[in-house]
Amino acid sequence: MWARLVVAPWWVLWLVNAATFTIALSVICGLGLPGFAASGWIWPLLSVLMFSVIVTALTTPARRPIQQSYARTVTGLDLAQRSQAVKALRGGEVPSDPAVLAAAIRIGDLSMAYRRRVPVWQRRVAWAVPVLWVVAAVLEFVGNDMRAGLTWSGLALLVAARMARVIDKARRLPGRLEVLRAAADASPQALAVLAQAHDTAAPPPGLRFRLALAAVVIVAVFAGVFAVYQQAQPSRDCRTADAVVNYIHANPEMLDASLIAPGGPGLNRYRDWSDRLVGYSRQVSAPDLAPHLQRIAKISTDAVSVVTEARGDSFANPSTDEILTRQTAYHTLVGRLIDEDKALIPPCHPHR
């Protein structure tokens, strides 16, 4: 891939970088952030795409001088020759073509020059990324979110492995360059190419670029945090559903079939209880909540009818069979109501 992109125009690099960044960030957010697509995939993916396009639009031109410095080392080489030069640096066969051999040495010298420019502390701080992802994975496992925990663990392992590979390649590069230089000493043509080369490392991006990139990242982070916070807040319909659940559990005497006979809570208590549930059902329109609330309202009105029949004639003494029949009917209604009550929780609290 490097052998192709090193001579590619800037817009090709931009498209490749934007596509790669978009795919990687979408996978990370989709698997690692449970609420990323809670309200659908379209807007989250468009947000990731926009962020990726903006970031890569800044980083691609900033890294263009580095790419051009490498492109000069392979001037005149075709794709196969460029690939051979890269393989020679990675431990492959020493090129017999003097032009390819010289290009491999020039690429290696530039790589070492760019690496020397990176401070030691910066290389060490880079390891904070996989460490933080390990911490995130542990927190997700503690919170019983296996998918997010496995996602962050996999990312930490992947990044750590890639960083270790880069370190290993950098460690072996000086020795490999010595082998290639020894071969070049026996090739006057390769020595002539190296003598004419004046490769220098491109200067690092200026302060203006670093400030612009930092501003974009900061704005994106704040926007992401705000979006996550907004998604974490329950919707109006979910707040109503939570109120219904809390109200039902705050009045356990309304669920006790043994109390519907005379002597239990007043009939007005049952009517107020039902009216409150009916009122809640009229406040919700979400398709995954409204049917449950409407059934709860209907069940509560049926329950009040059973209690009204049980209290209908306070001077009559109903038989034991009548009492048991009404209590059984009420108990059945309460069972259905509790089932509908439980069905309100998953749409608003999927991880509870």
Short mmCIF file of C-alpha atoms in Angstrom, two decimals:
data_model
loop_
_atom_site.label_atom_id
_atom_site.label_comp_id
_atom_site.label_asym_id
_atom_site.label_seq_id
_atom_site.Cartn_x
_atom_site.Cartn_y
_atom_site.Cartn_z
CA MET A 1 0.00 0.00 0.00
CA TRP A 2 2.82 2.43 0.88
CA ALA A 3 4.44 1.85 -2.51
CA ARG A 4 1.21 2.98 -4.19
CA LEU A 5 0.32 5.93 -1.98
CA VAL A 6 3.80 7.47 -1.73
CA VAL A 7 3.45 8.93 -5.24
CA ALA A 8 -0.33 9.49 -5.14
CA PRO A 9 -1.79 13.00 -5.53
CA TRP A 10 -2.97 14.77 -2.38
CA TRP A 11 -6.67 14.26 -3.04
CA VAL A 12 -6.22 10.48 -3.29
CA LEU A 13 -4.43 10.49 0.05
CA TRP A 14 -7.21 12.62 1.51
CA LEU A 15 -9.94 10.24 0.32
CA VAL A 16 -8.05 7.18 1.56
CA ASN A 17 -7.34 8.77 4.94
CA ALA A 18 -10.92 10.02 5.32
CA ALA A 19 -12.39 6.62 4.41
CA THR A 20 -10.04 4.75 6.74
CA PHE A 21 -10.65 7.17 9.61
CA THR A 22 -14.42 7.06 9.09
CA ILE A 23 -14.58 3.26 9.09
CA ALA A 24 -12.30 2.89 12.11
CA LEU A 25 -14.10 5.56 14.15
CA SER A 26 -17.54 4.20 13.23
CA VAL A 27 -16.56 0.71 14.36
CA ILE A 28 -15.09 2.04 17.61
CA CYS A 29 -18.14 4.17 18.40
CA GLY A 30 -20.66 1.56 17.25
CA LEU A 31 -19.18 -1.23 19.36
CA GLY A 32 -17.65 0.72 22.24
CA LEU A 33 -20.41 3.27 22.90
CA PRO A 34 -23.77 1.55 23.57
CA GLY A 35 -25.79 4.72 23.02
CA PHE A 36 -24.03 5.71 19.78
CA ALA A 37 -26.93 4.71 17.54
CA ALA A 38 -29.74 4.78 20.10
CA SER A 39 -31.82 7.08 17.90
CA GLY A 40 -30.75 5.61 14.54
CA TRP A 41 -27.56 5.23 12.52
CA ILE A 42 -27.89 8.03 9.97
CA TRP A 43 -26.97 11.10 12.03
CA PRO A 44 -24.23 9.43 14.10
CA LEU A 45 -22.55 8.11 10.94
CA LEU A 46 -22.89 11.47 9.20
CA SER A 47 -21.31 13.14 12.24
CA VAL A 48 -18.40 10.70 12.17
CA LEU A 49 -17.99 11.23 8.42
CA MET A 50 -17.97 15.02 8.79
CA PHE A 51 -15.45 14.87 11.62
CA SER A 52 -13.21 12.50 9.64
CA VAL A 53 -13.33 14.67 6.52
CA ILE A 54 -12.42 17.80 8.49
CA VAL A 55 -9.59 16.18 10.44
CA THR A 56 -8.07 14.51 7.39
CA ALA A 57 -8.47 17.74 5.41
CA LEU A 58 -6.14 19.29 7.99
CA THR A 59 -3.71 16.42 8.48
CA THR A 60 -3.27 15.39 4.83
CA PRO A 61 -1.85 18.75 3.60
CA ALA A 62 0.19 19.03 6.79
CA ARG A 63 1.83 15.67 6.11
CA ARG A 64 2.18 16.37 2.40
CA PRO A 65 5.82 17.60 2.72
CA ILE A 66 6.75 14.32 4.45
CA GLN A 67 5.10 12.32 1.68
CA GLN A 68 6.88 14.39 -0.98
CA SER A 69 10.24 13.83 0.71
CA TYR A 70 9.69 10.07 0.45
CA ALA A 71 8.36 10.42 -3.12
CA ARG A 72 11.64 12.03 -4.18
CA THR A 73 13.55 8.96 -2.99
CA VAL A 74 11.64 6.72 -5.42
CA THR A 75 11.62 9.04 -8.43
CA GLY A 76 11.88 7.03 -11.62
CA LEU A 77 10.86 3.71 -10.03
CA ASP A 78 7.75 1.79 -10.99
CA LEU A 79 5.39 0.12 -8.50
CA ALA A 80 7.26 -3.19 -8.50
CA GLN A 81 10.58 -1.46 -7.86
CA ARG A 82 9.12 0.67 -5.07
CA SER A 83 7.70 -2.44 -3.44
CA GLN A 84 11.08 -4.18 -3.72
CA ALA A 85 12.80 -1.24 -2.02
CA VAL A 86 10.37 -1.35 0.90
CA LYS A 87 10.74 -5.12 1.26
CA ALA A 88 14.53 -4.76 1.32
CA LEU A 89 14.24 -2.49 4.36
CA ARG A 90 12.01 -5.01 6.12
CA GLY A 91 14.49 -7.86 5.78
CA GLY A 92 13.82 -9.02 2.25
CA GLU A 93 16.35 -9.81 -0.43
CA VAL A 94 18.99 -7.15 -1.14
CA PRO A 95 18.04 -5.55 -4.47
CA SER A 96 20.31 -6.24 -7.41
CA ASP A 97 19.08 -3.13 -9.23
CA PRO A 98 21.34 -0.19 -8.18
CA ALA A 99 18.44 2.30 -8.43
CA VAL A 100 16.25 0.18 -6.15
CA LEU A 101 19.11 -0.38 -3.72
CA ALA A 102 19.83 3.34 -3.52
CA ALA A 103 16.12 4.11 -3.04
CA ALA A 104 15.89 1.62 -0.16
CA ILE A 105 18.85 3.27 1.60
CA ARG A 106 17.40 6.76 1.07
CA ILE A 107 14.00 5.67 2.44
CA GLY A 108 15.68 4.13 5.49
CA ASP A 109 17.77 7.24 6.16
CA LEU A 110 14.67 9.44 5.98
CA SER A 111 12.74 7.13 8.30
CA MET A 112 15.51 7.29 10.89
CA ALA A 113 15.67 11.08 10.56
CA TYR A 114 11.94 11.41 11.21
CA ARG A 115 12.09 9.00 14.13
CA ARG A 116 14.98 10.87 15.76
CA ARG A 117 12.86 13.99 15.63
CA VAL A 118 10.22 12.45 17.92
CA PRO A 119 11.14 13.07 21.60
CA VAL A 120 11.49 10.02 23.84
CA TRP A 121 8.80 11.31 26.20
CA GLN A 122 6.34 11.54 23.31
CA ARG A 123 6.94 7.91 22.37
CA ARG A 124 6.30 6.89 25.96
CA VAL A 125 3.18 9.02 26.32
CA ALA A 126 1.76 7.31 23.22
CA TRP A 127 1.40 4.14 25.30
CA ALA A 128 -1.20 5.97 27.39
CA VAL A 129 -3.74 5.33 24.60
CA PRO A 130 -3.89 1.51 24.93
CA VAL A 131 -3.60 1.84 28.72
CA LEU A 132 -6.65 4.12 28.83
CA TRP A 133 -8.55 1.69 26.61
CA VAL A 134 -7.71 -1.14 29.00
CA VAL A 135 -9.11 0.98 31.85
CA ALA A 136 -12.25 1.63 29.77
CA ALA A 137 -12.58 -2.12 29.14
CA VAL A 138 -12.32 -2.89 32.86
CA LEU A 139 -15.01 -0.31 33.66
CA GLU A 140 -17.30 -1.76 30.99
CA PHE A 141 -16.80 -5.29 32.33
CA VAL A 142 -17.59 -4.04 35.84
CA GLY A 143 -20.73 -2.44 34.42
CA ASN A 144 -21.72 -5.78 32.83
CA ASP A 145 -21.39 -4.46 29.27
CA MET A 146 -19.48 -7.34 27.69
CA ARG A 147 -19.66 -6.02 24.13
CA ALA A 148 -18.12 -2.65 24.98
CA GLY A 149 -15.57 -4.31 27.26
CA LEU A 150 -14.45 -6.69 24.53
CA THR A 151 -14.34 -3.82 22.04
CA TRP A 152 -12.03 -1.67 24.16
CA SER A 153 -9.90 -4.71 25.05
CA GLY A 154 -9.52 -5.61 21.38
CA LEU A 155 -8.63 -2.05 20.44
CA ALA A 156 -6.05 -1.82 23.22
CA LEU A 157 -4.49 -5.10 22.11
CA LEU A 158 -4.50 -4.07 18.45
CA VAL A 159 -2.91 -0.66 19.08
CA ALA A 160 -0.36 -2.08 21.52
CA ALA A 161 0.62 -4.77 19.00
CA ARG A 162 0.99 -2.19 16.23
CA MET A 163 3.11 0.09 18.42
CA ALA A 164 5.30 -2.84 19.44
CA ARG A 165 5.72 -3.76 15.77
CA VAL A 166 6.76 -0.20 14.90
CA ILE A 167 9.30 -0.21 17.73
CA ASP A 168 10.69 -3.55 16.57
CA LYS A 169 11.00 -2.33 12.97
CA ALA A 170 12.77 0.84 14.13
CA ARG A 171 15.14 -1.24 16.26
CA ARG A 172 16.09 -3.46 13.31
CA LEU A 173 16.33 -0.63 10.76
CA PRO A 174 19.92 0.52 11.53
CA GLY A 175 21.26 -3.02 11.13
CA ARG A 176 19.36 -3.49 7.91
CA LEU A 177 20.73 -0.20 6.55
CA GLU A 178 24.26 -1.39 7.27
CA VAL A 179 23.62 -4.49 5.16
CA LEU A 180 22.24 -2.38 2.31
CA ARG A 181 25.11 0.12 2.49
CA ALA A 182 27.61 -2.72 2.37
CA ALA A 183 25.93 -3.93 -0.81
CA ALA A 184 25.94 -0.39 -2.22
CA ASP A 185 29.69 -0.09 -1.62
CA ALA A 186 30.14 -2.80 -4.24
CA SER A 187 27.89 -0.98 -6.74
CA PRO A 188 29.34 2.18 -8.33
CA GLN A 189 25.95 3.01 -9.84
CA ALA A 190 24.22 2.88 -6.44
CA LEU A 191 26.98 5.03 -4.91
CA ALA A 192 26.58 7.56 -7.71
CA VAL A 193 22.83 7.84 -7.05
CA LEU A 194 23.41 8.25 -3.31
CA ALA A 195 26.07 10.89 -3.91
CA GLN A 196 23.66 12.97 -5.98
CA ALA A 197 20.83 12.64 -3.44
CA HIS A 198 20.24 15.49 -1.02
CA ASP A 199 17.39 14.12 1.07
CA THR A 200 16.30 16.16 4.07
CA ALA A 201 13.47 15.60 6.50
CA ALA A 202 10.53 17.92 5.96
CA PRO A 203 9.95 20.42 8.77
CA PRO A 204 7.23 19.57 11.29
CA PRO A 205 3.79 21.19 10.96
CA GLY A 206 3.69 24.79 12.10
CA LEU A 207 2.00 26.23 15.17
CA ARG A 208 -1.03 27.37 13.17
CA PHE A 209 -1.77 23.83 12.03
CA ARG A 210 -1.36 22.39 15.53
CA LEU A 211 -3.72 25.02 16.96
CA ALA A 212 -6.30 24.39 14.23
CA LEU A 213 -6.16 20.63 14.73
CA ALA A 214 -6.39 21.02 18.51
CA ALA A 215 -9.42 23.30 18.09
CA VAL A 216 -11.19 20.79 15.84
CA VAL A 217 -10.49 17.91 18.22
CA ILE A 218 -11.61 19.91 21.28
CA VAL A 219 -14.84 20.98 19.58
CA ALA A 220 -15.48 17.40 18.46
CA VAL A 221 -14.84 16.04 21.95
CA PHE A 222 -17.19 18.56 23.55
CA ALA A 223 -19.82 17.86 20.89
CA GLY A 224 -19.45 14.12 21.47
CA VAL A 225 -19.70 14.48 25.24
CA PHE A 226 -22.79 16.68 24.85
CA ALA A 227 -24.38 14.18 22.46
CA VAL A 228 -23.68 11.28 24.83
CA TYR A 229 -25.09 13.32 27.73
CA GLN A 230 -28.22 14.12 25.75
CA GLN A 231 -28.69 10.48 24.79
CA ALA A 232 -28.20 9.45 28.40
CA GLN A 233 -31.08 11.68 29.46
CA PRO A 234 -34.45 9.91 29.31
CA SER A 235 -36.95 11.21 26.78
CA ARG A 236 -40.24 12.75 27.86
CA ASP A 237 -42.03 9.49 27.12
CA CYS A 238 -39.46 7.52 29.12
CA ARG A 239 -39.83 9.90 32.05
CA THR A 240 -43.57 9.27 31.95
CA ALA A 241 -43.03 5.51 31.76
CA ASP A 242 -40.67 5.69 34.74
CA ALA A 243 -43.28 7.68 36.64
CA VAL A 244 -45.86 4.97 35.96
CA VAL A 245 -43.53 2.23 37.19
CA ASN A 246 -42.71 4.21 40.33
CA TYR A 247 -46.37 5.05 40.95
CA ILE A 248 -47.47 1.43 40.65
CA HIS A 249 -44.78 0.23 43.04
CA ALA A 250 -45.49 3.10 45.45
CA ASN A 251 -49.06 1.83 45.93
CA PRO A 252 -48.70 -1.90 46.68
CA GLU A 253 -52.07 -2.00 48.44
CA MET A 254 -53.72 -1.44 45.04
CA LEU A 255 -52.19 -4.73 43.91
CA ASP A 256 -53.35 -6.82 46.87
CA ALA A 257 -56.42 -8.83 45.89
CA SER A 258 -57.22 -9.64 49.53
CA LEU A 259 -58.01 -5.94 50.19
CA ILE A 260 -60.78 -5.45 47.63
CA ALA A 261 -63.52 -6.61 49.99
CA PRO A 262 -65.23 -4.10 52.30
CA GLY A 263 -62.80 -2.90 54.93
CA GLY A 264 -59.92 -2.39 52.50
CA PRO A 265 -58.76 0.91 50.97
CA GLY A 266 -61.59 3.24 50.06
CA LEU A 267 -63.17 2.99 46.62
CA ASN A 268 -62.07 6.56 45.93
CA ARG A 269 -58.44 5.41 46.40
CA TYR A 270 -58.89 2.84 43.65
CA ARG A 271 -60.58 5.35 41.35
CA ASP A 272 -57.87 7.98 41.91
CA TRP A 273 -55.22 5.32 41.28
CA SER A 274 -56.87 4.31 38.00
CA ASP A 275 -57.46 7.91 36.90
CA ARG A 276 -53.78 8.65 37.46
CA LEU A 277 -52.73 5.70 35.30
CA VAL A 278 -55.22 6.67 32.59
CA GLY A 279 -53.80 10.20 32.62
CA TYR A 280 -50.27 8.88 32.19
CA SER A 281 -51.34 6.76 29.20
CA ARG A 282 -52.51 9.88 27.35
CA GLN A 283 -49.11 11.57 27.67
CA VAL A 284 -47.08 9.03 25.69
CA SER A 285 -46.92 8.48 21.92
CA ALA A 286 -43.77 6.35 21.52
CA PRO A 287 -44.78 3.12 19.71
CA ASP A 288 -42.73 0.94 22.06
CA LEU A 289 -44.32 2.45 25.19
CA ALA A 290 -47.82 3.72 24.36
CA PRO A 291 -49.49 0.28 23.89
CA HIS A 292 -48.23 -0.92 27.28
CA LEU A 293 -49.46 2.23 29.03
CA GLN A 294 -52.83 2.00 27.32
CA ARG A 295 -53.21 -1.60 28.45
CA ILE A 296 -52.21 -0.60 31.99
CA ALA A 297 -54.92 2.08 31.93
CA LYS A 298 -57.52 -0.40 30.66
CA ILE A 299 -56.52 -3.00 33.26
CA SER A 300 -56.76 -0.43 36.05
CA THR A 301 -60.30 0.56 35.01
CA ASP A 302 -61.29 -3.11 34.90
CA ALA A 303 -59.77 -3.54 38.36
CA VAL A 304 -61.85 -0.64 39.68
CA SER A 305 -64.96 -2.29 38.25
CA VAL A 306 -64.16 -5.49 40.16
CA VAL A 307 -63.67 -3.52 43.38
CA THR A 308 -66.91 -1.60 42.75
CA GLU A 309 -68.81 -4.88 42.43
CA ALA A 310 -67.18 -6.16 45.61
CA ARG A 311 -68.26 -3.03 47.46
CA GLY A 312 -71.62 -2.75 45.68
CA ASP A 313 -73.93 -3.77 48.51
CA SER A 314 -72.42 -3.04 51.89
CA PHE A 315 -75.49 -4.56 53.65
CA ALA A 316 -75.24 -7.92 51.86
CA ASN A 317 -72.89 -10.62 52.98
CA PRO A 318 -71.33 -12.16 49.84
CA SER A 319 -70.59 -15.84 49.96
CA THR A 320 -67.09 -17.15 50.27
CA ASP A 321 -67.22 -18.36 46.67
CA GLU A 322 -68.16 -14.88 45.43
CA ILE A 323 -65.32 -13.29 47.39
CA LEU A 324 -62.82 -15.81 46.07
CA THR A 325 -64.08 -15.38 42.50
CA ARG A 326 -63.65 -11.61 42.65
CA GLN A 327 -60.26 -11.88 44.34
CA THR A 328 -59.13 -14.34 41.68
CA ALA A 329 -60.33 -12.01 38.92
CA TYR A 330 -58.54 -9.08 40.57
CA HIS A 331 -55.37 -11.13 41.04
CA THR A 332 -55.43 -12.03 37.33
CA LEU A 333 -55.78 -8.36 36.39
CA VAL A 334 -52.90 -7.42 38.70
CA GLY A 335 -50.72 -10.10 37.09
CA ARG A 336 -51.40 -8.66 33.65
CA LEU A 337 -50.73 -5.14 34.93
CA ILE A 338 -47.37 -6.18 36.40
CA ASP A 339 -46.41 -7.82 33.09
CA GLU A 340 -47.16 -4.57 31.27
CA ASP A 341 -45.28 -2.66 33.98
CA LYS A 342 -42.18 -4.81 33.39
CA ALA A 343 -42.45 -4.26 29.63
CA LEU A 344 -41.94 -0.52 30.15
CA ILE A 345 -38.37 -0.96 31.42
CA PRO A 346 -36.40 -2.40 28.42
CA PRO A 347 -37.20 0.38 25.89
CA CYS A 348 -35.89 3.07 28.25
CA HIS A 349 -33.31 1.10 30.24
CA PRO A 350 -31.91 -1.59 27.92
CA HIS A 351 -29.01 -2.48 30.26
CA ARG A 352 -31.00 -2.70 33.47
#
